[in-house]
C-alpha cells in the first residue's frame, strides 16, 4: 500500500470522464488500498480515482460516522436524487485551500459494485449523500466549483491562482 500523488485542479485528468471498470482485479484492489491510504494521509472523507491520476470509475469514502464503516465503490451510479435540497460547505483534496457552500439533493440512492464484485445499493442522506455526489461528480470530470453560481466560481478561481500548490 502506498500514498499516491494527488492531482490538483488544472490537471486535465480531473476533467476527463472515467471509464467503467470491467473486472475486479488485484491491480484494482491495490489501487483501492492506495486510495484509502492517500485519503487518510490527507484527512479527506472521500477520494475518486482520477484524483490520483487513474481514469477508472472507483471511489472510496469514510464519512467518519461510527455507523458507516469506510467503503469503496466500483462503477457507482446515482439512480435516484431526493427532491429536497441542502446547502453545506464543501472542500476537495484536489482543490486545497478552497471551500464553498454547495447546494445538492439531500438524499440519494446509489447502485455500484463492491470490492468482492458484489452488487451494492446504498440509500444515503446528509453528509454521506453529499460525499457520494461529490465523488461521483469526479468520475464525470465535475468539480465542486462547477456547482456554485458563476459569480462564486469566478471568485474561487481567482483565489485558486493564489493558493494552488506548485
Ligand atoms: Ni473532491
Coordinates of N, CA and C and ligand atoms in Angstrom, one line a residue:
X1 N 0.8 -1.2 0.0 CA 0.0 0.0 0.0 C 0.9 1.2 0.0
X2 N 0.3 2.3 -0.6 CA 1.2 3.5 -0.7 C 0.3 4.7 -0.9
X3 N 0.9 5.8 -0.5 CA 0.2 7.1 -0.8 C 0.5 7.5 -2.2
X4 N -0.5 7.8 -3.0 CA -0.2 8.2 -4.4 C -0.3 9.8 -4.5
X5 N 0.3 10.2 -5.5 CA 0.4 11.7 -5.7 C -1.0 12.2 -6.1
X6 N -1.4 13.2 -5.4 CA -2.7 13.9 -5.7 C -2.6 14.8 -6.9
X7 N -3.6 14.8 -7.7 CA -3.7 15.7 -8.8 C -4.6 16.9 -8.4
X8 N -4.2 18.1 -8.8 CA -4.9 19.3 -8.4 C -5.6 19.9 -9.6
X9 N -6.6 20.7 -9.3 CA -7.4 21.4 -10.3 C -6.5 22.1 -11.3
X10 N -6.8 21.9 -12.6 CA -5.9 22.4 -13.6 C -5.2 21.2 -14.3
X11 N -5.2 20.0 -13.6 CA -4.7 18.8 -14.2 C -5.8 18.2 -15.1
X12 N -5.5 18.0 -16.4 CA -6.6 17.5 -17.3 C -7.3 16.2 -16.9
X13 N -6.6 15.4 -16.1 CA -7.2 14.1 -15.7 C -8.5 14.3 -14.9
X14 N -8.5 15.4 -14.2 CA -9.7 15.7 -13.3 C -10.9 16.2 -14.2
X15 N -10.7 16.4 -15.5 CA -11.8 16.9 -16.3 C -12.2 15.8 -17.3
X16 N -11.6 14.6 -17.2 CA -12.0 13.5 -18.1 C -13.1 12.7 -17.5
X17 N -13.8 12.0 -18.3 CA -14.8 11.1 -17.9 C -14.1 9.8 -17.6
X18 N -14.2 9.3 -16.4 CA -13.5 8.0 -16.1 C -14.3 6.8 -16.7
X19 N -13.6 5.8 -17.0 CA -14.2 4.6 -17.7 C -14.7 3.5 -16.7
X20 N -15.7 2.9 -17.1 CA -16.3 1.8 -16.2 C -15.3 0.7 -16.1
X21 N -15.2 0.1 -14.9 CA -14.3 -1.0 -14.6 C -15.0 -2.3 -15.0
X22 N -14.3 -3.1 -15.8 CA -14.9 -4.3 -16.4 C -14.7 -5.5 -15.4
X23 N -13.7 -5.5 -14.6 CA -13.4 -6.6 -13.8 C -12.7 -6.2 -12.5
X24 N -13.0 -6.8 -11.4 CA -12.3 -6.5 -10.1 C -11.0 -7.4 -10.1
X25 N -9.8 -6.7 -10.4 CA -8.6 -7.4 -10.4 C -7.7 -7.1 -9.2
X26 N -6.6 -7.8 -9.1 CA -5.6 -7.5 -8.0 C -5.1 -6.1 -8.1
X27 N -4.9 -5.6 -9.4 CA -4.5 -4.3 -9.6 C -5.5 -3.2 -9.1
X28 N -6.8 -3.5 -9.3 CA -7.8 -2.6 -8.9 C -7.9 -2.6 -7.4
X29 N -7.7 -3.8 -6.7 CA -7.7 -3.8 -5.3 C -6.5 -3.0 -4.7
X30 N -5.4 -3.1 -5.4 CA -4.2 -2.3 -4.9 C -4.5 -0.8 -5.1
X31 N -5.1 -0.4 -6.2 CA -5.5 1.0 -6.4 C -6.4 1.4 -5.2
X32 N -7.4 0.6 -4.9 CA -8.3 1.0 -3.8 C -7.6 1.1 -2.5
X33 N -6.7 0.2 -2.2 CA -5.9 0.3 -0.9 C -5.1 1.6 -0.9
X34 N -4.5 1.9 -2.0 CA -3.7 3.1 -2.1 C -4.6 4.4 -2.0
X35 N -5.8 4.3 -2.5 CA -6.7 5.4 -2.4 C -7.1 5.7 -1.0
X36 N -7.3 4.6 -0.2 CA -7.6 4.8 1.2 C -6.4 5.4 1.9
X37 N -5.2 4.9 1.6 CA -4.0 5.5 2.3 C -3.9 7.0 2.0
X38 N -4.1 7.3 0.7 CA -4.0 8.7 0.3 C -5.0 9.6 0.9
X39 N -6.3 9.1 1.0 CA -7.4 9.8 1.6 C -7.1 10.1 3.1
X40 N -6.6 9.1 3.8 CA -6.3 9.2 5.2 C -5.1 10.1 5.4
X41 N -4.1 10.0 4.6 CA -2.9 10.9 4.7 C -3.3 12.3 4.6
X42 N -4.3 12.6 3.8 CA -4.7 14.0 3.5 C -6.0 14.4 4.4
X43 N -6.4 13.4 5.2 CA -7.5 13.7 6.1 C -8.8 14.0 5.4
X44 N -9.0 13.4 4.2 CA -10.2 13.6 3.5 C -11.3 12.6 3.9
X45 N -12.5 12.8 3.4 CA -13.6 11.9 3.7 C -14.0 11.1 2.5
X46 N -13.4 11.4 1.4 CA -13.7 10.7 0.1 C -12.6 11.0 -0.9
X47 N -12.5 10.0 -1.8 CA -11.5 10.2 -2.9 C -11.9 9.4 -4.1
X48 N -11.7 10.0 -5.3 CA -12.1 9.4 -6.5 C -10.8 9.1 -7.3
X49 N -10.8 8.0 -8.1 CA -9.6 7.5 -8.8 C -8.9 8.6 -9.6
X50 N -9.7 9.5 -10.3 CA -9.0 10.5 -11.1 C -8.1 11.4 -10.3
X51 N -8.4 11.5 -9.0 CA -7.6 12.4 -8.1 C -6.2 11.9 -7.9
X52 N -6.0 10.6 -8.2 CA -4.6 10.1 -8.1 C -4.2 9.7 -9.6
X53 N -4.9 10.3 -10.6 CA -4.4 10.1 -11.9 C -4.9 8.9 -12.7
X54 N -5.9 8.2 -12.1 CA -6.4 6.9 -12.7 C -7.8 7.2 -13.2
X55 N -8.0 6.9 -14.5 CA -9.3 7.1 -15.1 C -10.3 6.0 -15.0
X56 N -10.4 5.4 -13.8 CA -11.3 4.3 -13.6 C -12.5 4.8 -12.7
X57 N -13.7 4.2 -12.8 CA -14.8 4.6 -12.0 C -14.8 4.0 -10.7
X58 N -14.0 4.5 -9.8 CA -13.8 3.9 -8.4 C -13.7 5.1 -7.4
X59 N -14.4 4.9 -6.3 CA -14.3 5.9 -5.3 C -14.2 5.2 -3.9
X60 N -13.6 5.9 -3.0 CA -13.5 5.5 -1.6 C -14.1 6.5 -0.7
X61 N -14.8 6.1 0.4 CA -15.4 7.1 1.3 C -15.2 6.6 2.7
X62 N -14.9 7.6 3.6 CA -15.0 7.4 5.0 C -15.6 8.6 5.6
X63 N -16.9 8.5 5.9 CA -17.7 9.7 6.3 C -17.4 10.0 7.8
X64 N -16.5 9.2 8.4 CA -16.2 9.4 9.9 C -17.5 9.3 10.7
X65 N -18.3 8.3 10.3 CA -19.5 8.0 11.0 C -19.4 6.6 11.6
X66 N -19.6 6.5 12.9 CA -19.4 5.2 13.6 C -20.4 4.1 13.0
X67 N -21.5 4.6 12.5 CA -22.5 3.6 11.9 C -22.2 3.2 10.5
X68 N -21.2 3.9 9.8 CA -21.0 3.6 8.4 C -19.5 3.3 8.2
X69 N -19.1 2.0 8.2 CA -17.6 1.7 8.0 C -17.2 2.3 6.7
X70 N -15.9 2.6 6.5 CA -15.3 3.0 5.3 C -15.6 2.0 4.2
X71 N -15.8 2.5 2.9 CA -16.1 1.6 1.9 C -15.6 2.1 0.5
X72 N -15.5 1.2 -0.4 CA -15.1 1.5 -1.8 C -16.2 1.1 -2.7
X73 N -16.5 1.9 -3.8 CA -17.5 1.6 -4.7 C -16.9 1.6 -6.1
X74 N -17.3 0.6 -6.9 CA -16.8 0.5 -8.3 C -18.0 0.8 -9.2
X75 N -17.8 1.6 -10.2 CA -18.9 1.9 -11.2 C -20.2 2.5 -10.4
X76 N -20.0 3.4 -9.5 CA -21.2 3.9 -8.8 C -22.1 4.7 -9.7
X77 N -23.4 4.5 -9.5 CA -24.4 5.3 -10.3 C -25.4 5.8 -9.4
X78 N -25.7 7.1 -9.5 CA -26.8 7.7 -8.6 C -28.1 7.4 -9.4
X79 N -28.9 6.5 -8.8 CA -30.1 6.1 -9.6 C -31.3 6.9 -9.1
X80 N -31.2 7.6 -8.0 CA -32.3 8.5 -7.5 C -31.8 9.7 -6.7
X81 N -32.3 10.9 -7.0 CA -32.0 12.0 -6.2 C -33.2 12.4 -5.5
X82 N -33.1 12.7 -4.2 CA -34.3 13.2 -3.4 C -34.6 14.6 -3.9
X83 N -35.9 15.0 -3.6 CA -36.3 16.3 -4.1 C -35.8 17.5 -3.3
X84 N -35.6 17.2 -2.0 CA -35.2 18.2 -1.1 C -33.7 18.6 -1.3
X85 N -33.4 19.9 -1.3 CA -32.1 20.3 -1.5 C -31.5 20.8 -0.1
X86 N -30.2 20.7 0.0 CA -29.5 21.0 1.2 C -28.2 21.8 0.8
X87 N -27.9 22.8 1.7 CA -26.7 23.6 1.4 C -25.7 23.3 2.5
X88 N -24.5 23.0 2.1 CA -23.4 22.8 3.1 C -22.1 23.1 2.5
X89 N -21.1 23.3 3.3 CA -19.8 23.7 2.8 C -19.0 22.5 2.3
X90 N -18.4 22.6 1.2 CA -17.6 21.6 0.6 C -16.1 22.0 0.4
X91 N -15.2 21.1 0.4 CA -13.9 21.3 0.0 C -13.5 20.1 -0.8
X92 N -12.3 20.0 -1.3 CA -11.8 18.9 -2.2 C -10.3 18.8 -2.0
X93 N -9.8 17.5 -1.9 CA -8.4 17.3 -1.8 C -7.7 17.8 -3.0
X94 N -8.4 17.9 -4.2 CA -7.7 18.4 -5.4 C -7.8 19.9 -5.5
X95 N -8.5 20.5 -4.6 CA -8.6 22.0 -4.6 C -8.3 22.5 -3.2
X96 N -7.1 22.2 -2.6 CA -6.8 22.5 -1.2 C -6.8 24.1 -1.1
X97 N -7.4 24.5 0.1 CA -7.4 25.9 0.4 C -8.7 26.6 0.0
X98 N -9.6 25.9 -0.8 CA -10.8 26.5 -1.1 C -12.0 25.7 -0.5
X99 N -13.0 26.5 -0.1 CA -14.2 25.9 0.5 C -15.4 26.8 0.0
X100 N -16.5 26.1 -0.2 CA -17.7 27.0 -0.6 C -18.9 26.2 -0.3
X101 N -20.0 26.9 -0.1 CA -21.3 26.3 0.2 C -21.8 25.8 -1.2
X102 N -22.2 24.5 -1.2 CA -22.8 23.9 -2.4 C -24.1 23.3 -2.1
X103 N -25.1 23.6 -3.0 CA -26.4 23.1 -2.8 C -26.6 21.8 -3.6
X104 N -27.0 20.7 -3.0 CA -27.2 19.4 -3.6 C -28.4 18.8 -3.0
X105 N -29.0 17.8 -3.8 CA -30.1 17.0 -3.2 C -29.6 16.4 -1.8
X106 N -30.5 16.4 -0.9 CA -30.2 15.9 0.5 C -30.1 14.4 0.6
X107 N -30.7 13.7 -0.4 CA -30.7 12.2 -0.3 C -30.5 11.7 -1.7
X108 N -29.8 10.5 -1.7 CA -29.6 9.8 -3.0 C -29.6 8.3 -2.8
X109 N -29.9 7.6 -3.9 CA -29.8 6.2 -3.9 C -28.7 5.9 -4.9
X110 N -27.8 5.0 -4.5 CA -26.6 4.7 -5.4 C -26.5 3.2 -5.6
X111 N -26.3 2.8 -6.8 CA -26.0 1.4 -7.1 C -24.6 1.3 -7.6
X112 N -23.9 0.2 -7.2 CA -22.5 0.1 -7.5 C -22.1 -1.4 -7.4
X113 N -20.8 -1.6 -7.6 CA -20.2 -2.9 -7.4 C -19.2 -2.7 -6.2
X114 N -19.2 -3.7 -5.3 CA -18.3 -3.7 -4.2 C -17.0 -4.4 -4.5
X115 N -16.1 -4.4 -3.6 CA -14.7 -4.9 -3.9 C -14.7 -6.4 -4.1
X116 N -15.7 -7.1 -3.7 CA -15.8 -8.5 -3.9 C -16.5 -8.8 -5.2
X117 N -16.9 -7.7 -5.9 CA -17.6 -7.9 -7.2 C -19.1 -8.0 -7.0
X118 N -19.5 -7.8 -5.7 CA -21.0 -7.9 -5.4 C -21.7 -6.7 -5.8
X119 N -23.0 -6.8 -6.0 CA -23.9 -5.6 -6.3 C -24.1 -4.9 -4.9
X120 N -24.1 -3.6 -4.9 CA -24.3 -2.8 -3.7 C -25.3 -1.8 -4.0
X121 N -26.2 -1.6 -3.0 CA -27.2 -0.4 -3.2 C -27.1 0.3 -1.8
X122 N -27.0 1.6 -2.0 CA -26.9 2.5 -0.8 C -27.9 3.6 -0.8
X123 N -28.7 3.7 0.3 CA -29.6 4.9 0.5 C -28.8 5.8 1.4
X124 N -28.6 7.0 1.0 CA -27.9 7.9 1.9 C -28.5 9.3 2.0
X125 N -28.3 10.0 3.1 CA -28.7 11.4 3.3 C -27.7 12.1 4.0
X126 N -27.8 13.4 4.1 CA -26.9 14.3 4.8 C -25.5 14.2 4.3
X127 N -24.5 14.1 5.2 CA -23.1 14.2 4.8 C -22.7 13.1 3.8
X128 N -23.2 11.9 4.1 CA -22.9 10.7 3.2 C -23.4 10.9 1.8
X129 N -24.6 11.4 1.7 CA -25.2 11.7 0.4 C -24.4 12.8 -0.4
X130 N -23.9 13.8 0.4 CA -23.1 14.8 -0.2 C -21.8 14.3 -0.7
X131 N -21.1 13.5 0.1 CA -19.8 12.9 -0.3 C -20.0 12.0 -1.6
X132 N -21.1 11.2 -1.6 CA -21.3 10.3 -2.7 C -21.5 11.2 -4.0
X133 N -22.2 12.2 -3.9 CA -22.4 13.1 -5.1 C -21.1 13.7 -5.5
X134 N -20.4 14.2 -4.6 CA -19.1 14.9 -4.9 C -18.1 13.9 -5.6
X135 N -18.1 12.7 -5.0 CA -17.1 11.7 -5.6 C -17.6 11.2 -7.0
X136 N -18.9 11.0 -7.1 CA -19.4 10.5 -8.4 C -19.2 11.6 -9.5
X137 N -19.3 12.9 -9.0 CA -19.0 14.0 -9.9 C -17.6 13.9 -10.5
X138 N -16.6 13.6 -9.6 CA -15.2 13.5 -10.0 C -15.1 12.5 -11.2
X139 N -15.9 11.4 -11.2 CA -15.8 10.4 -12.2 C -16.3 10.9 -13.6
X140 N -17.1 12.0 -13.5 CA -17.6 12.7 -14.7 C -16.9 14.0 -15.0
X141 N -15.7 14.2 -14.4 CA -14.9 15.4 -14.7 C -15.5 16.6 -14.1
X142 N -16.4 16.5 -13.1 CA -17.0 17.7 -12.5 C -16.4 17.9 -11.1
X143 N -16.2 19.2 -10.8 CA -15.6 19.6 -9.5 C -16.6 20.5 -8.8
X144 N -16.5 20.6 -7.5 CA -17.5 21.3 -6.7 C -17.6 22.8 -7.1
X145 N -16.5 23.3 -7.7 CA -16.5 24.7 -8.1 C -17.5 24.9 -9.3
X146 N -17.8 23.8 -10.0 CA -18.8 23.9 -11.1 C -20.2 23.9 -10.6
X147 N -20.4 23.7 -9.3 CA -21.7 23.5 -8.7 C -22.2 24.8 -7.9
X148 N -21.4 25.9 -8.2 CA -21.8 27.1 -7.5 C -22.2 28.2 -8.6
X149 N -22.6 29.3 -8.1 CA -23.0 30.4 -9.1 C -21.8 30.9 -9.9
X150 N -22.1 31.5 -11.0 CA -21.0 32.0 -11.9 C -20.1 33.0 -11.1
X151 N -20.8 33.8 -10.3 CA -20.0 34.8 -9.5 C -19.1 34.2 -8.5
X152 N -19.7 33.2 -7.8 CA -18.9 32.5 -6.8 C -17.7 31.8 -7.4
X153 N -18.0 31.2 -8.6 CA -17.0 30.4 -9.3 C -15.8 31.3 -9.7
X154 N -16.1 32.5 -10.2 CA -15.1 33.4 -10.6 C -14.2 33.8 -9.4
X155 N -14.9 34.0 -8.2 CA -14.1 34.3 -7.0 C -13.2 33.2 -6.6
X156 N -13.8 32.0 -6.7 CA -13.0 30.8 -6.3 C -11.8 30.6 -7.2
X157 N -12.0 30.7 -8.5 CA -10.9 30.5 -9.5 C -9.8 31.6 -9.3
X158 N -10.2 32.8 -9.0 CA -9.3 33.9 -8.7 C -8.4 33.5 -7.5
X159 N -9.1 33.1 -6.4 CA -8.4 32.7 -5.2 C -7.5 31.5 -5.4
X160 N -7.9 30.6 -6.3 CA -7.1 29.4 -6.6 C -5.8 29.8 -7.2
X161 N -5.7 30.8 -8.0 CA -4.5 31.2 -8.6 C -3.5 31.6 -7.5
X162 N -4.0 32.0 -6.3 CA -3.1 32.5 -5.2 C -2.7 31.3 -4.3
X163 N -3.6 30.3 -4.2 CA -3.3 29.3 -3.2 C -3.0 27.9 -3.7
X164 N -3.1 27.8 -5.1 CA -2.8 26.4 -5.6 C -1.4 25.9 -5.4
X165 N -1.2 24.6 -5.1 CA 0.1 24.1 -4.9 C 0.9 24.2 -6.1
X166 N 2.2 24.4 -6.0 CA 3.1 24.5 -7.2 C 3.3 23.1 -7.8
Ligands
LIG1 NI1 -13.1 16.2 -4.4

